[in-house]
Every structure is written in structure tokens, then in C-alpha cells.
Short mmCIF file of C-alpha atoms in Angstrom, two decimals:
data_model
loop_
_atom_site.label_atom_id
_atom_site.label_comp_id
_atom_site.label_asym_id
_atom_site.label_seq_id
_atom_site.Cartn_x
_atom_site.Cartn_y
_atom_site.Cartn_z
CA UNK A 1 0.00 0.00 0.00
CA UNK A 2 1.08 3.29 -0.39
CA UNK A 3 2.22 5.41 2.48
CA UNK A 4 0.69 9.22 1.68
CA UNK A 5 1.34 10.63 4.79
CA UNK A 6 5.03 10.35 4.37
CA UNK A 7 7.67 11.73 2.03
CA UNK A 8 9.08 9.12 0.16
CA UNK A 9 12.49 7.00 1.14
CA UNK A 10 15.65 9.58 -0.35
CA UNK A 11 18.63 7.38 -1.86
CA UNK A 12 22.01 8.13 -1.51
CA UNK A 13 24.98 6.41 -2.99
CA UNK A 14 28.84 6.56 -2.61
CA UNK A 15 30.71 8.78 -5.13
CA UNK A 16 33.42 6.93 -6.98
CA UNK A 17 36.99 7.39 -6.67
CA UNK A 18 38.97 10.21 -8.74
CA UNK A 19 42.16 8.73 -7.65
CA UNK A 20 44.94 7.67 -10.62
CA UNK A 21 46.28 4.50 -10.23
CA UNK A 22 49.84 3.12 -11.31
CA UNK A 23 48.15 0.61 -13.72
CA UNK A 24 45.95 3.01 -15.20
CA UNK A 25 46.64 2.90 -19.24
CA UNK A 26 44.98 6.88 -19.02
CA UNK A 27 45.28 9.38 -16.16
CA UNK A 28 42.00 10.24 -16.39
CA UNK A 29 40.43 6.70 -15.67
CA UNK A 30 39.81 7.92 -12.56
CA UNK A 31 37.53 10.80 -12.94
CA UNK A 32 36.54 9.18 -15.78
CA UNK A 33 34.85 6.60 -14.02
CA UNK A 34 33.68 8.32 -11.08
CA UNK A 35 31.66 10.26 -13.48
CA UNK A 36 30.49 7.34 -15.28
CA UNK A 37 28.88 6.20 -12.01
CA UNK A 38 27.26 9.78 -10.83
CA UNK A 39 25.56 9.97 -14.39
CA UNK A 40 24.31 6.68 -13.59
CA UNK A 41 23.12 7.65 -9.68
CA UNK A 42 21.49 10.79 -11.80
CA UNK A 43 19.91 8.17 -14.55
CA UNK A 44 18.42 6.02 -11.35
CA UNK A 45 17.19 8.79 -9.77
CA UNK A 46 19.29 8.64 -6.48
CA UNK A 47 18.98 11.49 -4.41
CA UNK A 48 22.60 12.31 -3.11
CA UNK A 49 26.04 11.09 -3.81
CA UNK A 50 27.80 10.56 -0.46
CA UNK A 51 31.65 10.84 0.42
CA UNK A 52 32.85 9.69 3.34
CA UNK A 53 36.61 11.22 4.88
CA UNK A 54 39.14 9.86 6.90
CA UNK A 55 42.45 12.72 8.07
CA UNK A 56 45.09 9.49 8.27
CA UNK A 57 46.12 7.14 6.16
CA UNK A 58 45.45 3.85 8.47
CA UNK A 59 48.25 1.87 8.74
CA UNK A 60 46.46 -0.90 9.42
CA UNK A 61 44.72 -0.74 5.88
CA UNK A 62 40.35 -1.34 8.01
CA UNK A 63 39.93 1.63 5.82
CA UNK A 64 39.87 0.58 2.13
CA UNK A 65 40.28 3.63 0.67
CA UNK A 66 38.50 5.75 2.54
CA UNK A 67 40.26 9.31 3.11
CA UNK A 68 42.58 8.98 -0.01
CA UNK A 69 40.88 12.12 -1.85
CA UNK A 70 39.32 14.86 -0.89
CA UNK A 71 35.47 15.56 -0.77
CA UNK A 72 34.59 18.57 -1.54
CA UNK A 73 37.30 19.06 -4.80
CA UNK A 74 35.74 15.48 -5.62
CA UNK A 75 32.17 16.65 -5.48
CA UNK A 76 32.75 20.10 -7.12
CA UNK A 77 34.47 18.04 -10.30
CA UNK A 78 31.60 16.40 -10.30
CA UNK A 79 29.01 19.06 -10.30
CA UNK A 80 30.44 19.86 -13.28
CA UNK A 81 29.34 16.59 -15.22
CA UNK A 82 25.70 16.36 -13.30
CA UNK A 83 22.31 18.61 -12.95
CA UNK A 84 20.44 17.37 -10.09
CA UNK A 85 21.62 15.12 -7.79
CA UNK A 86 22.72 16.00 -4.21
CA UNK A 87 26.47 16.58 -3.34
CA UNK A 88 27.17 15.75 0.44
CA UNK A 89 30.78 16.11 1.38
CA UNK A 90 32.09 14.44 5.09
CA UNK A 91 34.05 17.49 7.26
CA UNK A 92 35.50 17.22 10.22
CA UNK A 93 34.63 19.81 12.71
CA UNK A 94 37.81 18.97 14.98
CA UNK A 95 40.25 19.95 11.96
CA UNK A 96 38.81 22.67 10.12
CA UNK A 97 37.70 26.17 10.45
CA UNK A 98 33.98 27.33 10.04
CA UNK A 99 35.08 30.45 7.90
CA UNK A 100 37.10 28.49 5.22
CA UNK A 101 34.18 25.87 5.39
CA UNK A 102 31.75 28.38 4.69
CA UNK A 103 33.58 29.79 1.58
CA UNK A 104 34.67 26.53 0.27
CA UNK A 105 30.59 24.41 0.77
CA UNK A 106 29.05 27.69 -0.21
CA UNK A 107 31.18 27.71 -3.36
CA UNK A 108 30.01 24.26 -4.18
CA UNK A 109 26.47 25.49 -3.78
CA UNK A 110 27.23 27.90 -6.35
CA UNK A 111 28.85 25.79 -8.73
CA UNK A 112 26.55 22.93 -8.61
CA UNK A 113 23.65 25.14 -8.89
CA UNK A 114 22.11 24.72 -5.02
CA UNK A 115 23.15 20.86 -4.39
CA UNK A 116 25.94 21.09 -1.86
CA UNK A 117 25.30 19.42 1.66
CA UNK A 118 27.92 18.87 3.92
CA UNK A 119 28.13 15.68 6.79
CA UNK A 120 29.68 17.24 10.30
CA UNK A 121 31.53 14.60 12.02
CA UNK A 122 33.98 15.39 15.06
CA UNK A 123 36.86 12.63 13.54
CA UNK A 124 38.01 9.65 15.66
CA UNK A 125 41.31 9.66 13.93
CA UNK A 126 44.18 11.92 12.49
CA UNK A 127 45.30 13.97 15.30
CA UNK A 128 48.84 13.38 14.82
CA UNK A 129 48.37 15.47 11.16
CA UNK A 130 46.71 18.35 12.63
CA UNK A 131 49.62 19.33 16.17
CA UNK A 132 47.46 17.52 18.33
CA UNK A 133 49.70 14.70 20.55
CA UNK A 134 46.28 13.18 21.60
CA UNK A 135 42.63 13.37 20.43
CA UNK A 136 40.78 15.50 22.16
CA UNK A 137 38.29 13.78 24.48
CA UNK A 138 34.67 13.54 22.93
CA UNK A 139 33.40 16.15 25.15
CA UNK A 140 35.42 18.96 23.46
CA UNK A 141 35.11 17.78 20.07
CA UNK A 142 31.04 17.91 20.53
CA UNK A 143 31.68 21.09 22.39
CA UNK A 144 33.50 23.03 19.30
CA UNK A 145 31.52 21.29 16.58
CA UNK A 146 28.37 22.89 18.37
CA UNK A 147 30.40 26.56 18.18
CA UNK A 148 31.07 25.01 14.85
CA UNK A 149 28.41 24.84 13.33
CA UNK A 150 26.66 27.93 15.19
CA UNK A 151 29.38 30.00 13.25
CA UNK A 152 28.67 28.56 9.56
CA UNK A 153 25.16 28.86 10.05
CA UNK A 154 25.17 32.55 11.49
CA UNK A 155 27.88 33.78 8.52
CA UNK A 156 25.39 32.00 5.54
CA UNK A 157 22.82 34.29 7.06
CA UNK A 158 24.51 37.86 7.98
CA UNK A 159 24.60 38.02 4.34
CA UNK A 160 21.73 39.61 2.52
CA UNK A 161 19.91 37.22 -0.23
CA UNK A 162 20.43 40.71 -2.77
CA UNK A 163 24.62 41.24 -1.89
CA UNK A 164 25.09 40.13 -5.55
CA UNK A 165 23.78 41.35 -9.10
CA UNK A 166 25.05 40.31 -12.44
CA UNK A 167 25.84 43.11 -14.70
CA UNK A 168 24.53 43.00 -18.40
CA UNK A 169 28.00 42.35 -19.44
CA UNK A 170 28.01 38.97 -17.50
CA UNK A 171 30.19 39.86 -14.48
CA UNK A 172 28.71 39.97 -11.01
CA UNK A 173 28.54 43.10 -8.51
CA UNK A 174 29.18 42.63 -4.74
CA UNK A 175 27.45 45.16 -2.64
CA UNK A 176 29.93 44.99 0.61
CA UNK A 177 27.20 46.76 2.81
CA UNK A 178 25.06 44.07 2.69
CA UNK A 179 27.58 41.63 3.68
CA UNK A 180 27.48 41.62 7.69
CA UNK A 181 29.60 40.80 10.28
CA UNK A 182 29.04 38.41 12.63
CA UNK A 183 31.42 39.32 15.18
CA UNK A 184 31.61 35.62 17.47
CA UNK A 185 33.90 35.56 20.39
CA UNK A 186 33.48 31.78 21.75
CA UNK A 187 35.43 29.58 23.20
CA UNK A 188 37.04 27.73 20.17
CA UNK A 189 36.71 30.64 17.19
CA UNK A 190 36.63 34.11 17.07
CA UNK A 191 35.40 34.72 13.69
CA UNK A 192 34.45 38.98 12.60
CA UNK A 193 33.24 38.11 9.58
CA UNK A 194 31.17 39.04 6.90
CA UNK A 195 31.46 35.92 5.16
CA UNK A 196 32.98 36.91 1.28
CA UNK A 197 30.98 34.26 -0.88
CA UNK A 198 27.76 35.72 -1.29
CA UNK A 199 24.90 33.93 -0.26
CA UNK A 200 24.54 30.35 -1.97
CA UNK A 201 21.53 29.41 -3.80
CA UNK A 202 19.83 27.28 -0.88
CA UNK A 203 21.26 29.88 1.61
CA UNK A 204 22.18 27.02 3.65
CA UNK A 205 23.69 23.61 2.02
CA UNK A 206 22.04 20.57 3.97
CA UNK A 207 23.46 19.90 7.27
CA UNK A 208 23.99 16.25 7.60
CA UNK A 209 25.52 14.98 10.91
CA UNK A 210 27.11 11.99 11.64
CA UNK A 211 27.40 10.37 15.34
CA UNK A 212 25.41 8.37 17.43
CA UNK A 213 26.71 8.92 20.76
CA UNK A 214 24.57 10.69 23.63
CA UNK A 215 26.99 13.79 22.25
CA UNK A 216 26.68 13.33 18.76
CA UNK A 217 23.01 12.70 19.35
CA UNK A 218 22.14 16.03 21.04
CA UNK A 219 24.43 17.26 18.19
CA UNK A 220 22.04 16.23 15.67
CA UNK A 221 18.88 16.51 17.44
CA UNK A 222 19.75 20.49 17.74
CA UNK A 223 21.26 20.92 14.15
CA UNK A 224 20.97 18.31 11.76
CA UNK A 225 18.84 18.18 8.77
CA UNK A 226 19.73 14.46 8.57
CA UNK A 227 21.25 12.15 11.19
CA UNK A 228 23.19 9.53 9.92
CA UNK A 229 23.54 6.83 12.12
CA UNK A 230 24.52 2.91 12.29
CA UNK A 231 21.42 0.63 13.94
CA UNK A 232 21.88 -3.06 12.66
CA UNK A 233 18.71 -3.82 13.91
CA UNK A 234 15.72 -2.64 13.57
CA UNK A 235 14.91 -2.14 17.93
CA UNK A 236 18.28 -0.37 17.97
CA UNK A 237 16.93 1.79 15.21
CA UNK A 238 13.77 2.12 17.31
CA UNK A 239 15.43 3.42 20.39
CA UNK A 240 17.84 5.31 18.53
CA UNK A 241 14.75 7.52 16.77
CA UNK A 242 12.78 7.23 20.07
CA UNK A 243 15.77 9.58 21.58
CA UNK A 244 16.65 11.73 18.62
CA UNK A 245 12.61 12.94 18.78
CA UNK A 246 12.98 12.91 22.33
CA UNK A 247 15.95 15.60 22.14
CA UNK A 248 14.24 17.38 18.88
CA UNK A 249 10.78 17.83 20.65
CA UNK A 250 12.16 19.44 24.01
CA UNK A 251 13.93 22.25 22.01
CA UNK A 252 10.96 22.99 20.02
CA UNK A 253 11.67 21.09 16.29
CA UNK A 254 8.52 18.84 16.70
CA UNK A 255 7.67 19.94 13.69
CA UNK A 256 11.42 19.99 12.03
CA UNK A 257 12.93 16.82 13.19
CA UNK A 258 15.85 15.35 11.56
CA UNK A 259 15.51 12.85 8.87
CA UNK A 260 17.15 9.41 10.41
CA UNK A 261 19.41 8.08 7.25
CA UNK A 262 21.26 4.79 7.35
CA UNK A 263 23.52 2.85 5.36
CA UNK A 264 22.41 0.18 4.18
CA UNK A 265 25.08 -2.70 3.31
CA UNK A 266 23.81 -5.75 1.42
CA UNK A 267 24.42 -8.70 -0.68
CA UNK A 268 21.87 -8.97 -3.31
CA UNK A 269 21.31 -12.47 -5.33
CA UNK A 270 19.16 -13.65 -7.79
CA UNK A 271 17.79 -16.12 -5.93
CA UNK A 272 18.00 -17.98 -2.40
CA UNK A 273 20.63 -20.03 -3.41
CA UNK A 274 22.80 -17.25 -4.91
CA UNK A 275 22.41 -15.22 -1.84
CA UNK A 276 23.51 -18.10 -0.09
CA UNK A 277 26.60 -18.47 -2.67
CA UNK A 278 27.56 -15.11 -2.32
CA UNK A 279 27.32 -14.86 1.52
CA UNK A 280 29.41 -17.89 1.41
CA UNK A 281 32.24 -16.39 -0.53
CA UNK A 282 32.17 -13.61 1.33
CA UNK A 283 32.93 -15.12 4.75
CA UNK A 284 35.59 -17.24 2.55
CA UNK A 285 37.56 -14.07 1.85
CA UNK A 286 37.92 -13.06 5.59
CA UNK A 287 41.02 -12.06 7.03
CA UNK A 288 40.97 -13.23 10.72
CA UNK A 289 43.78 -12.12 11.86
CA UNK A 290 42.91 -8.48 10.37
CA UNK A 291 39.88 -9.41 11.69
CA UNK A 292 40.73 -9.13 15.42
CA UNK A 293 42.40 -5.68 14.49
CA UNK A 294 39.12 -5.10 13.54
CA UNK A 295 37.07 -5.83 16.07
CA UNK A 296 39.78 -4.12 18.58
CA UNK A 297 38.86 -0.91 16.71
CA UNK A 298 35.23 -1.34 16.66
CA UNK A 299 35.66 -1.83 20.82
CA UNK A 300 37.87 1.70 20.90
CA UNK A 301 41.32 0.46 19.89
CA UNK A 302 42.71 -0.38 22.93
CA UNK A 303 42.32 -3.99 23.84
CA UNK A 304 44.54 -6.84 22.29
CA UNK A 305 42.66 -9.36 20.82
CA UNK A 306 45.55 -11.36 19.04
CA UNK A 307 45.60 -14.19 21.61
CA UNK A 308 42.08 -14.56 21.91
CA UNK A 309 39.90 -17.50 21.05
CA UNK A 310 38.59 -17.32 17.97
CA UNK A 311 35.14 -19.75 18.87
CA UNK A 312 34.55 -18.39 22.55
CA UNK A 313 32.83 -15.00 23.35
CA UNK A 314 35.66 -12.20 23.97
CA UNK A 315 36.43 -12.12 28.07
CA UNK A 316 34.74 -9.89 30.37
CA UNK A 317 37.64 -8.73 31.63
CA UNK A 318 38.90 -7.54 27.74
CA UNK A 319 35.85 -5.28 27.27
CA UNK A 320 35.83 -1.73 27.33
CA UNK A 321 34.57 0.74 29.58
CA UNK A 322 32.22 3.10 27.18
CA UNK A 323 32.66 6.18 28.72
CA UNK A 324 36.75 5.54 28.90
CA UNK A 325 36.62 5.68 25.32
CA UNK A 326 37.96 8.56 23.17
CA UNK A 327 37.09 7.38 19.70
CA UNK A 328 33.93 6.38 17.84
CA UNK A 329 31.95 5.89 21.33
CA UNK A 330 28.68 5.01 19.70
CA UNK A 331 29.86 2.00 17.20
CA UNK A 332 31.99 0.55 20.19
CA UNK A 333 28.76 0.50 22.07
CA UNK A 334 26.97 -1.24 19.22
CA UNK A 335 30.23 -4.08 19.53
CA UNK A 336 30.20 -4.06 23.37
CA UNK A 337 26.23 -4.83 23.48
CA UNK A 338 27.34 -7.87 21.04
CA UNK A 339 29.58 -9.01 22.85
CA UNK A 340 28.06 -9.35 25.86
CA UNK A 341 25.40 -10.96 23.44
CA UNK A 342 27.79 -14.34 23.66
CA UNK A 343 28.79 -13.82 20.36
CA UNK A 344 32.12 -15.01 19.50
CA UNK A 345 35.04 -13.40 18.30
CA UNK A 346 34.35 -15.10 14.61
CA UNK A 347 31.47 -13.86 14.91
CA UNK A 348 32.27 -10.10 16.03
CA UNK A 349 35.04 -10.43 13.10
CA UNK A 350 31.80 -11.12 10.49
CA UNK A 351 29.83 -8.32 12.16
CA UNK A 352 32.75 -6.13 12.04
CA UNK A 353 33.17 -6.33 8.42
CA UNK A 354 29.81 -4.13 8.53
CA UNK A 355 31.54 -1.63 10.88
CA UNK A 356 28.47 -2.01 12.99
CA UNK A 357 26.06 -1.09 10.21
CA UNK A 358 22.55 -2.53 9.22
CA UNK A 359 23.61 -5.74 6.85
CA UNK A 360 21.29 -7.91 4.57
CA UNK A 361 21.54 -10.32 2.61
CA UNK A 362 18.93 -11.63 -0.16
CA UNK A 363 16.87 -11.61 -3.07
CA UNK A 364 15.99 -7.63 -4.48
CA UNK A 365 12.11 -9.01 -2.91
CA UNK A 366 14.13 -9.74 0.23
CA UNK A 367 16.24 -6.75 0.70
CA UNK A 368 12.88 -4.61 -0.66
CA UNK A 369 11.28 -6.24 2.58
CA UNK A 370 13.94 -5.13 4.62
CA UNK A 371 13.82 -1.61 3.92
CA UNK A 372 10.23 -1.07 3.71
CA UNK A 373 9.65 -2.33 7.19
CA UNK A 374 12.14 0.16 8.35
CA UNK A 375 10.12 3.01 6.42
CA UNK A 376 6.86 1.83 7.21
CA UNK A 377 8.12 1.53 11.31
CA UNK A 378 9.35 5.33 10.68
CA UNK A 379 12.38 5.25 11.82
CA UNK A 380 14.11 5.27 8.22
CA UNK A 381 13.83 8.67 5.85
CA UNK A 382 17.27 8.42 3.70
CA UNK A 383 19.03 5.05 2.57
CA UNK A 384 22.57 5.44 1.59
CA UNK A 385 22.77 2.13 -0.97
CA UNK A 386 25.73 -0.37 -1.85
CA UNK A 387 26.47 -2.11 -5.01
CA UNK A 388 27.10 1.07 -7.77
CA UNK A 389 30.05 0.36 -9.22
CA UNK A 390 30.59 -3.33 -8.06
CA UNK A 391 31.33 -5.96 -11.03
CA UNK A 392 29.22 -8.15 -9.36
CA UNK A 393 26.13 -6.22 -7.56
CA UNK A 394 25.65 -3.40 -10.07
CA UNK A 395 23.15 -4.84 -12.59
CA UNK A 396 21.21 -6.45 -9.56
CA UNK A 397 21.20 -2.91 -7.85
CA UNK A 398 19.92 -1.06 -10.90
CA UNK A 399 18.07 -3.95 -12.71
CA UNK A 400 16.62 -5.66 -9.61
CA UNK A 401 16.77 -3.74 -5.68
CA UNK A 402 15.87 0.00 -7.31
CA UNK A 403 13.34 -1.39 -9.68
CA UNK A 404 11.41 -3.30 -6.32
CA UNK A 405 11.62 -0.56 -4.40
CA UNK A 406 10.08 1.83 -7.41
CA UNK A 407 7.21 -0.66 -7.38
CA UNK A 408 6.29 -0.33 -3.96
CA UNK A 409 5.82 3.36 -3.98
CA UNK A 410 9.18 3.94 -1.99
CA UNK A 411 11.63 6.33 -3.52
CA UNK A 412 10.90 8.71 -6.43
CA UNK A 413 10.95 8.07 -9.83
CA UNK A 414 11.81 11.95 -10.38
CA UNK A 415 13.73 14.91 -8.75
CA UNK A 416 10.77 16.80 -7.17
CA UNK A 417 13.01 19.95 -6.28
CA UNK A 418 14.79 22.96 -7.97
CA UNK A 419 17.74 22.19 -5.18
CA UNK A 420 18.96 19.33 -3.21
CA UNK A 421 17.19 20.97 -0.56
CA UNK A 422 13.81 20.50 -2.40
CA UNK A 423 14.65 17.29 -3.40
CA UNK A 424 15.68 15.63 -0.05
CA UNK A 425 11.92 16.93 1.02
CA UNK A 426 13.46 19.50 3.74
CA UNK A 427 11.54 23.16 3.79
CA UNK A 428 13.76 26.31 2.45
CA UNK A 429 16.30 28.02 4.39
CA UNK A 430 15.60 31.40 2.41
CA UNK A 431 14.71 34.29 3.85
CA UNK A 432 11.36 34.99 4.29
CA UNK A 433 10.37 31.16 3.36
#
């Protein structure tokens, strides 16, 4: 049946590498593909194209390649080859400054035409690149990325929506006195301002936020246009909306709350069997001993799991104390709650090739199952989807998942906005609108 008193379920899909590699026979295969697969996310109809950031290159190569280019020069090169899908770059909050943020995302919005959106995240990782000798304890991070974003959002509107006029030659005009200063004295910036890119063309790009700690999830609950968040299940998913409305509703955005996005990662067959084949396969190619480096992360980074059994549950005595923990908090509370679960440390080392996040595996019926009782519960509003660009889960993406869910009534068939903004379903941050 279809559900009328909800906006549909918004895709979202990775945006491909850029990077060269040594055995490319062209320099360009890089770019060249990446755009390849955003003109097919814009074909499909996908909402957003999504890039994730890391500030270190991990030595311990959990990462993939995560980190090795940089998201917003990624997603402007792209703007450049698409019309209408979204453009949501990671930034970390901890290790950049709101002023040059707000020049170099309110450029994008220009240059893409009002599709820039940026994902806040308060990094886990890369002190040792930015002077730092340690990471600064969660409390601080959420502390400045608060100030942080408070200072973007206050220089995107100081500036009047009329600052800039093109001429009838072509060139633009900037009228500096309606560019205003903001003038913040906190306790992490001081920032004068005015802000020197005009105003973009959604005034502000969408503020996605990424964290699911108690921090991160005030953070979001306050801020965020989107949360995105990790809930393998769908009662942790449950609780995990139950306390983002909770937060929203006491500071008055009953009537604004975030959209809850997740991301989705799945093996999609052709039939049981397949699924069953290609689950198999999977678990085949496992590195165990990466593995418990792995699962070591996902539980903070601090414990040694190299001696440990492989078939008995982790010991007590090995497990972390949450609130000792100084990097990604929420996912090694997701690990902690299965270990204590009984599961093994196999089986944390199979769960931890999700990183924590919701996993399923099936039939494009099955996996259309999965999501739609997430929407239909309500505690799922933007899907970030796996398989573009993979030899062997493409087609059945395209031809088989996206198709199902079209069926059912559950994502759009069009773009429905003039801006990202408009298209994601989220009101207008315009003046006077």
C-alpha cells in the first residue's frame, strides 16, 4: 500500500573514486569513471552522492580507501558533469575552520547550482596530522563542533539574499554593505566576519551529521537536517529515533525533526541459493587475523585481541569501559552490546566487516522487505545504498533492488526539487520562506 502521509524514502549512494592508479593505461580513468557512475546515480534517480573522509592514512589498511581524496574538490568536479543530484561532502569539525568551510561548501552550492550538503563529524582519527599529541576527548570535540556549526550557520545568514547582481555584461557586482559581520567571540573561534561568498543558492547547504553517541546525538537533534547513524537492527533503530525525537521535541523542532538516514550494506542475489553463494564467498575471503584488528577498533582500539579465542565469546575482563573511550563511542557501544550478546570473536570479526552497520543479505524481494519495514516503522527517511560500481552487484542494484523498491511506492521516480534541498523533502532556508 502506499504510504501518503510520508515523504518518500531519499537514496544516496557513494561517489566513486577520482584517484589515478599506477596501472591506469589513461590518467584520467579515474575521474573518468567516477563520473560514469554519478551519471548513472542521476539516470536512477538517487537522491545524493555521499563521500565519506578519513584525516590518516590507516596503517592498518580497516579503511579501504577511505580518506585517499578529498570531498569537496571530488564533489565540485563532479558538479560539473551532473544537474540534479545531491552533493554531500564528510568534514570534520575537529580539523577545520567554520570560515574556510563556509567559503569553500558555499562555493560548491554555487557551482553545482544549489546541491551542496555537507556531513559534520567530530573525527576519531588523524590527530597526529593536525599538532594535536592526543585526540581530544569527545566532550570537546562535541563542544566546538556545536560553536562550529553555530558559526557557519550565522555567517550564511549575515549576508543579505540581494549582496550580488550580475551586470549585463556577464560579471557579477558585490554590494559589501550588505555583507554583515558576525562578530563571534566563543570559546574555540573568534570569527568577525562578513562571510565573502555571497549567499549560496539554498542559503544554507544541507546539514547532515554523523554520530550516534549521547553527544553526537544532542548534536544532531539540535542541528541536523539528517542524522546519519549505524542501527543493525531494527529495535536499535527504534530506540535510537525514540531519543533523537525525544531531544528534537524538548527544544521545540517537533515539527522539524531530523531525517534518520542509514547505510544500508547488502548482498543482493538472484535467488536464495545465490544469496547463499555469495554470503558464502564472502565469509571465505575473511582475514581473521585483520579481523581481530578489527574488532579491537570497533571496541575503541585499545584492547589486544591477538591471543584470543577465535570460537569463545571475547572475556569480560577484555571489554571496554564506554565512557573511557575517546574514539567512535557510539559504534563501540553497538560491539560491546554484542559481545556481551555471547557472540564469538568469529562472529564479532563477520559483524565487524559491517563496521556495525545494518547488513542484509537476499533476493531484491528480500532486501525490498527489509527496507520497507524500516520506512513503514518510521524510523528510516534516507538510505545510503551499496552495489554502484561493483562488477558483481551493479546490474542487480539497478536492474533488480531500485526497480522493487520503485514498485512499492518507496523512492521517487523523479527529482521533485529545484535544489537538493527540495529534493531531499526538507523546507527552504531562504529568507522569508
Amino acid at each position: 500500500m502506499t504510504n501518503t502521509s510520508r515523504r518518500r524514502l531519499k537514496t544516496l549512494v557513494g561517489a566513486g573514486s577520482v584517484i589515478h592508479a599506477s596501472n591506469d593505461t589513461r590518467r584520467q580513468t579515474g575521474i573518468s569513471r567516477a563520473i560514469t557512475l554519478a551519471n548513472i546515480a542521476e539516470r536512477e534517480k538517487i537522491t545524493g552522492l555521499f563521500t565519506a573522509d578519513l584525516l590518516q592514512a590507516d596503517p592498518d589498511g580497516l579503511s579501504g580507501s577511505t580518506g585517499s581524496q578529498d570531498p569537496l574538490i571530488t564533489l565540485a568536479a563532479l558538479s560539473q558533469v551532473t544537474s540534479q543530484i545531491g552533493l554531500i561532502a564528510t568534514v570534520s569539525t575537529t580539523y577545520q575552520h567554520p570560515y574556510n568551510l563556509a567559503r569553500l561548501i558555499g562555493t560548491l552550492d554555487h557551482v553545482s547550482g544549489g546541491r551542496a550538503g555537507w556531513n559534520a563529524v567530530t573525527s576519531s582519527v588523524g590527530e597526529e596530522n593536525f599538532g594535536d599529541i592526543q585526540l581530544p576527548a569527545p566532550e570537546v570535540r562535541y563542544a566546538r563542533a556545536t560553536e562550529f556549526i553555530e558559526v557557519i550557520n550565522a555567517l550564511f545568514d549575515a549576508n543579505q539574499p540581494d549582496s550580488v547582481v550580475r551586470n549585463k555584461n556577464g560579471g557579477v557586482s558585490i554590494d559589501p554593505r550588505k555583507l554583515h559581520p558576525i562578530n563571534h567571540h566563543g570559546d574555540f573561534f573568534r570569527v568577525q566576519g562578513p562571510l565573502n561568498v555571497p549567499p549560496p543558492p539554498q542559503h544554507r547547504p544541507v546539514q547532515f551529521q554523523a554520530g550516534q553517541s549521547e553527544e553526537g546525538l544532542k548534536l544532531g537533534a539540535k542541528y541536523a537536517e539528517v542524522i546519519y547513524t549505524s542501527q543493525p537492527t531494527l529495535d536499535d533503530a527504534k530506540a535510537f529515533v525514540e531519543r533523537v525525537h525525544q531531544h528534537a521535541d524538548a527544544i521545540g523542532r517537533h515539527e522539524s525533526r531530523p531525517l534518520i538516514m542509514n547505510s544500508f550494506h547488502s548482498i543482493i542475489g538472484e535467488s536464495p541459493s545465490d544469496v547463499a553463494r555469495r554470503l558464502f564467498e564472502k565469509h571465505e575471503r575473511i582475514d581473521y587475523q585483520q579481523g581481530r584488528l578489527r574488532v579491537a577498533d570497533m571496541l575503541g582500539g585499545d584492547i589486544d585481541l591477538r591471543d584470543a579465542a577465535l570460537d569463545q565469546p571475547i572475556p569480560l575482563r577484555l571489554l571496554p569501559d564506554i565512557e573511557q573511550i575517546n574514539r567512535r563511542r557510539g559504534r563501540a557501544e553497538i560491539f560491546k552490546r554484542f559481545a556481551l550478546q555471547g557472540l564469538t570473536l568469529r562472529e564479532l570479526i563477520v559483524q565487524a566487516q559491517e563496521t556495525g552497520h545494518w547488513f542484509v543479505a537476499g533476493t531484491p524481494e528480500q532486501l525490498a522487505d527489509a527496507i520497507e519495514e524500516r520506512y513503514r516503522a518510521g524510523v528510516l527517511d534516507v538510505i545510503s545504498l551499496h552495489g554502484l560500481g561493483q562488477a558483481d552487484q551493479e546490474d542487480l542494484l539497478i536492474n533488480g533492488l531500485l526497480p522493487e523498491l520503485r514498485k512499492r511506492n518507496l523512492i521517487d521516480t523523479e527529482y521533485l526539487g529545484e535544489d537538493f534541498r527540495g529534493n531531499l523533502g526538507l523546507a527552504s532556508k531562504l529568507p522569508g520562506r
